[in-house]
Coordinates of C-alpha atoms in Angstrom, one line a residue:
M176 CA 47.9 35.6 -35.3
P177 CA 44.8 35.0 -37.3
P178 CA 41.5 35.5 -35.6
Q179 CA 40.0 32.4 -34.0
P180 CA 36.7 31.0 -35.1
P181 CA 33.7 32.4 -33.2
T182 CA 32.3 30.7 -30.2
P183 CA 28.8 29.5 -31.3
A184 CA 26.0 31.3 -29.6
G185 CA 25.1 29.8 -26.3
E186 CA 28.4 27.8 -26.1
G187 CA 30.7 29.1 -23.5
P188 CA 31.5 32.6 -22.3
P189 CA 31.3 35.6 -24.6
R190 CA 34.3 36.5 -26.9
V191 CA 36.3 39.4 -25.6
L192 CA 39.0 41.8 -26.7
L193 CA 41.2 43.1 -23.8
D194 CA 43.0 46.4 -24.3
A195 CA 46.6 47.1 -23.3
M196 CA 45.5 48.0 -19.7
C197 CA 43.9 44.5 -19.1
G198 CA 46.7 42.1 -20.2
S199 CA 46.9 40.2 -16.9
L200 CA 43.2 39.5 -17.1
A201 CA 43.6 37.6 -20.4
T202 CA 45.2 34.5 -18.8
Y203 CA 42.6 34.2 -16.1
L204 CA 39.7 34.6 -18.6
R205 CA 41.3 32.0 -20.9
M206 CA 41.5 29.6 -18.0
C207 CA 37.8 30.3 -17.5
G208 CA 37.2 29.2 -21.1
Y209 CA 37.0 32.6 -22.7
D210 CA 38.2 33.3 -26.2
A211 CA 40.1 36.3 -24.8
A212 CA 42.1 38.2 -27.4
Y213 CA 44.6 40.7 -26.1
A214 CA 45.1 43.8 -28.2
L215 CA 48.9 43.9 -27.8
D216 CA 49.2 40.2 -28.9
R217 CA 47.5 41.4 -32.1
G218 CA 49.8 44.4 -32.5
V219 CA 46.8 46.7 -31.9
E220 CA 47.2 49.9 -29.8
A221 CA 45.3 52.6 -31.6
D222 CA 41.7 53.1 -30.3
D223 CA 40.3 53.2 -33.8
R224 CA 41.8 49.9 -34.7
M225 CA 40.7 48.3 -31.4
L226 CA 37.1 49.4 -31.9
A227 CA 37.2 48.1 -35.5
L228 CA 38.7 44.7 -34.4
A229 CA 36.1 44.2 -31.7
A230 CA 33.4 44.9 -34.2
E231 CA 35.0 42.7 -37.0
E232 CA 35.4 39.7 -34.6
D233 CA 32.1 40.2 -32.7
R234 CA 34.0 40.7 -29.4
T235 CA 33.1 42.6 -26.3
L236 CA 35.8 45.2 -25.7
V237 CA 37.1 45.1 -22.1
T238 CA 39.0 48.3 -21.1
R239 CA 39.9 50.7 -18.3
D240 CA 39.9 53.5 -20.8
R241 CA 36.9 55.8 -20.2
D242 CA 37.5 57.7 -23.5
L243 CA 37.5 54.4 -25.4
V244 CA 34.2 53.4 -23.9
A245 CA 32.8 56.8 -24.7
R246 CA 33.9 56.4 -28.3
A247 CA 32.2 53.0 -28.4
E248 CA 29.1 54.6 -26.9
Q249 CA 29.1 57.3 -29.6
A250 CA 29.0 54.4 -32.1
G251 CA 26.0 53.1 -30.3
N252 CA 27.4 49.8 -29.1
A253 CA 28.6 50.1 -25.5
E254 CA 27.5 50.2 -21.9
E255 CA 28.7 52.9 -19.6
S256 CA 29.8 50.6 -16.8
V257 CA 30.4 47.1 -15.8
T258 CA 27.0 46.9 -14.0
D259 CA 25.3 45.9 -17.2
A260 CA 27.1 43.4 -19.5
G261 CA 24.7 43.8 -22.4
G262 CA 26.9 46.1 -24.5
D263 CA 29.9 45.6 -26.7
A264 CA 32.3 47.5 -24.4
V265 CA 32.8 47.2 -20.7
L266 CA 34.6 49.7 -18.5
L267 CA 36.6 48.3 -15.6
T268 CA 37.7 50.6 -12.8
E269 CA 39.9 48.2 -10.8
R270 CA 43.7 48.0 -11.5
D271 CA 44.4 44.6 -10.1
V272 CA 43.3 41.5 -11.9
I273 CA 41.3 40.0 -8.9
G274 CA 39.3 43.3 -8.7
Q275 CA 38.7 43.2 -12.4
L276 CA 37.4 39.6 -12.2
R277 CA 35.1 40.7 -9.4
E278 CA 33.8 43.5 -11.6
L279 CA 33.2 41.2 -14.5
R280 CA 31.4 38.6 -12.3
A281 CA 29.2 41.4 -10.8
A282 CA 28.3 42.3 -14.4
G283 CA 27.1 38.8 -15.1
F284 CA 30.2 37.4 -16.9
P285 CA 30.9 33.8 -15.8
V286 CA 34.1 33.7 -13.8
E287 CA 34.9 30.2 -12.9
L288 CA 37.6 27.8 -13.9
A289 CA 36.7 25.7 -16.9
D290 CA 36.5 21.9 -16.4
E291 CA 39.2 21.4 -18.9
P292 CA 41.5 23.9 -20.7
T293 CA 40.0 25.1 -24.0
R294 CA 42.3 28.1 -24.8
C295 CA 46.0 28.6 -24.6
G296 CA 46.9 31.0 -21.7
A297 CA 49.8 32.3 -23.8
C298 CA 48.4 32.9 -27.2
N299 CA 44.6 32.3 -27.0
G300 CA 44.8 29.5 -29.5
S301 CA 42.5 26.5 -29.0
V302 CA 44.0 23.5 -27.2
E303 CA 43.7 19.8 -27.9
R304 CA 43.9 16.9 -25.5
V305 CA 47.2 15.0 -25.7
E306 CA 46.9 11.2 -25.4
R307 CA 49.6 8.7 -24.7
R308 CA 51.1 6.9 -27.7
A309 CA 49.3 3.7 -28.7
D310 CA 52.0 2.3 -31.0
V311 CA 53.5 -1.1 -30.1
G312 CA 56.6 -0.8 -28.0
S313 CA 55.9 2.8 -27.0
T314 CA 57.0 4.1 -23.7
D315 CA 53.5 5.5 -23.2
R316 CA 54.9 9.0 -23.6
P317 CA 53.2 11.5 -25.9
V318 CA 55.0 12.4 -29.1
D319 CA 57.2 15.5 -28.9
R320 CA 56.8 16.1 -25.2
P321 CA 58.8 19.2 -24.1
E322 CA 61.2 18.7 -21.2
Y323 CA 59.2 21.1 -19.0
V324 CA 56.1 18.8 -19.0
P325 CA 56.0 16.5 -16.0
D326 CA 56.4 12.8 -16.8
D327 CA 52.9 11.8 -15.7
V328 CA 51.1 14.3 -18.0
A329 CA 49.2 12.6 -20.8
V330 CA 50.1 9.3 -19.1
D331 CA 48.5 9.2 -15.7
R332 CA 46.7 12.6 -15.9
P333 CA 45.4 14.7 -18.8
G334 CA 47.5 17.0 -20.8
W335 CA 46.6 19.6 -23.5
R336 CA 48.7 21.2 -26.3
C337 CA 48.0 24.5 -28.0
R338 CA 47.2 24.0 -31.7
D339 CA 48.8 27.4 -32.6
C340 CA 52.0 27.8 -30.5
G341 CA 52.5 24.2 -29.2
R342 CA 52.6 25.1 -25.5
W343 CA 51.5 22.3 -23.2
F344 CA 49.1 22.6 -20.2
W345 CA 48.0 20.3 -17.4
K346 CA 46.1 20.6 -14.2
G347 CA 48.8 21.2 -11.5
S348 CA 49.5 23.6 -8.7
H349 CA 49.0 26.7 -10.9
W350 CA 45.6 25.4 -12.0
D351 CA 44.7 24.8 -8.3
D352 CA 46.0 28.2 -7.3
V353 CA 43.9 30.0 -9.9
G354 CA 40.9 27.9 -9.0
A355 CA 41.3 28.9 -5.3
R356 CA 41.6 32.6 -6.3
L357 CA 38.4 32.4 -8.4
D358 CA 36.5 30.6 -5.7
A359 CA 37.4 33.3 -3.2
L360 CA 36.0 36.1 -5.4

């Protein structure tokens, strides 16, 4: 997948690159509005390539790998721990995603559900709002709605579609569950 355009300074959370040990965190951060690239989605496993990719795309590297953070420090661009989010690499110590979210929040990273989806939870592509069809005689159903999408999405409640992979999103029970988990942090 090609890199996404950068988030303009001051608009939204920082851009991050999650290493292979933080894959579950990617979906949560995307639901919080992060441009959260996952290294394995990009076919990147080697530390050298991960460091280069984070630098090339101006992303903060998020990892549980102490050696990787140490290598980033040697290059002069990382913090030693999650207690200061000012660097280009953040070391997480927790294994579960809720603990990792707590660590990021404690470090000053915003961890709250976005008002509306902005990133695809599956591929990190940007999403667009899907409106009902306005043509005469339409059934008020959006064009090309997949069968898994509830009938009221983009008719009675908002829906969004990923511009890259085509996956659809809506605010339903999963959205509510994630919001409740984040509120409980």
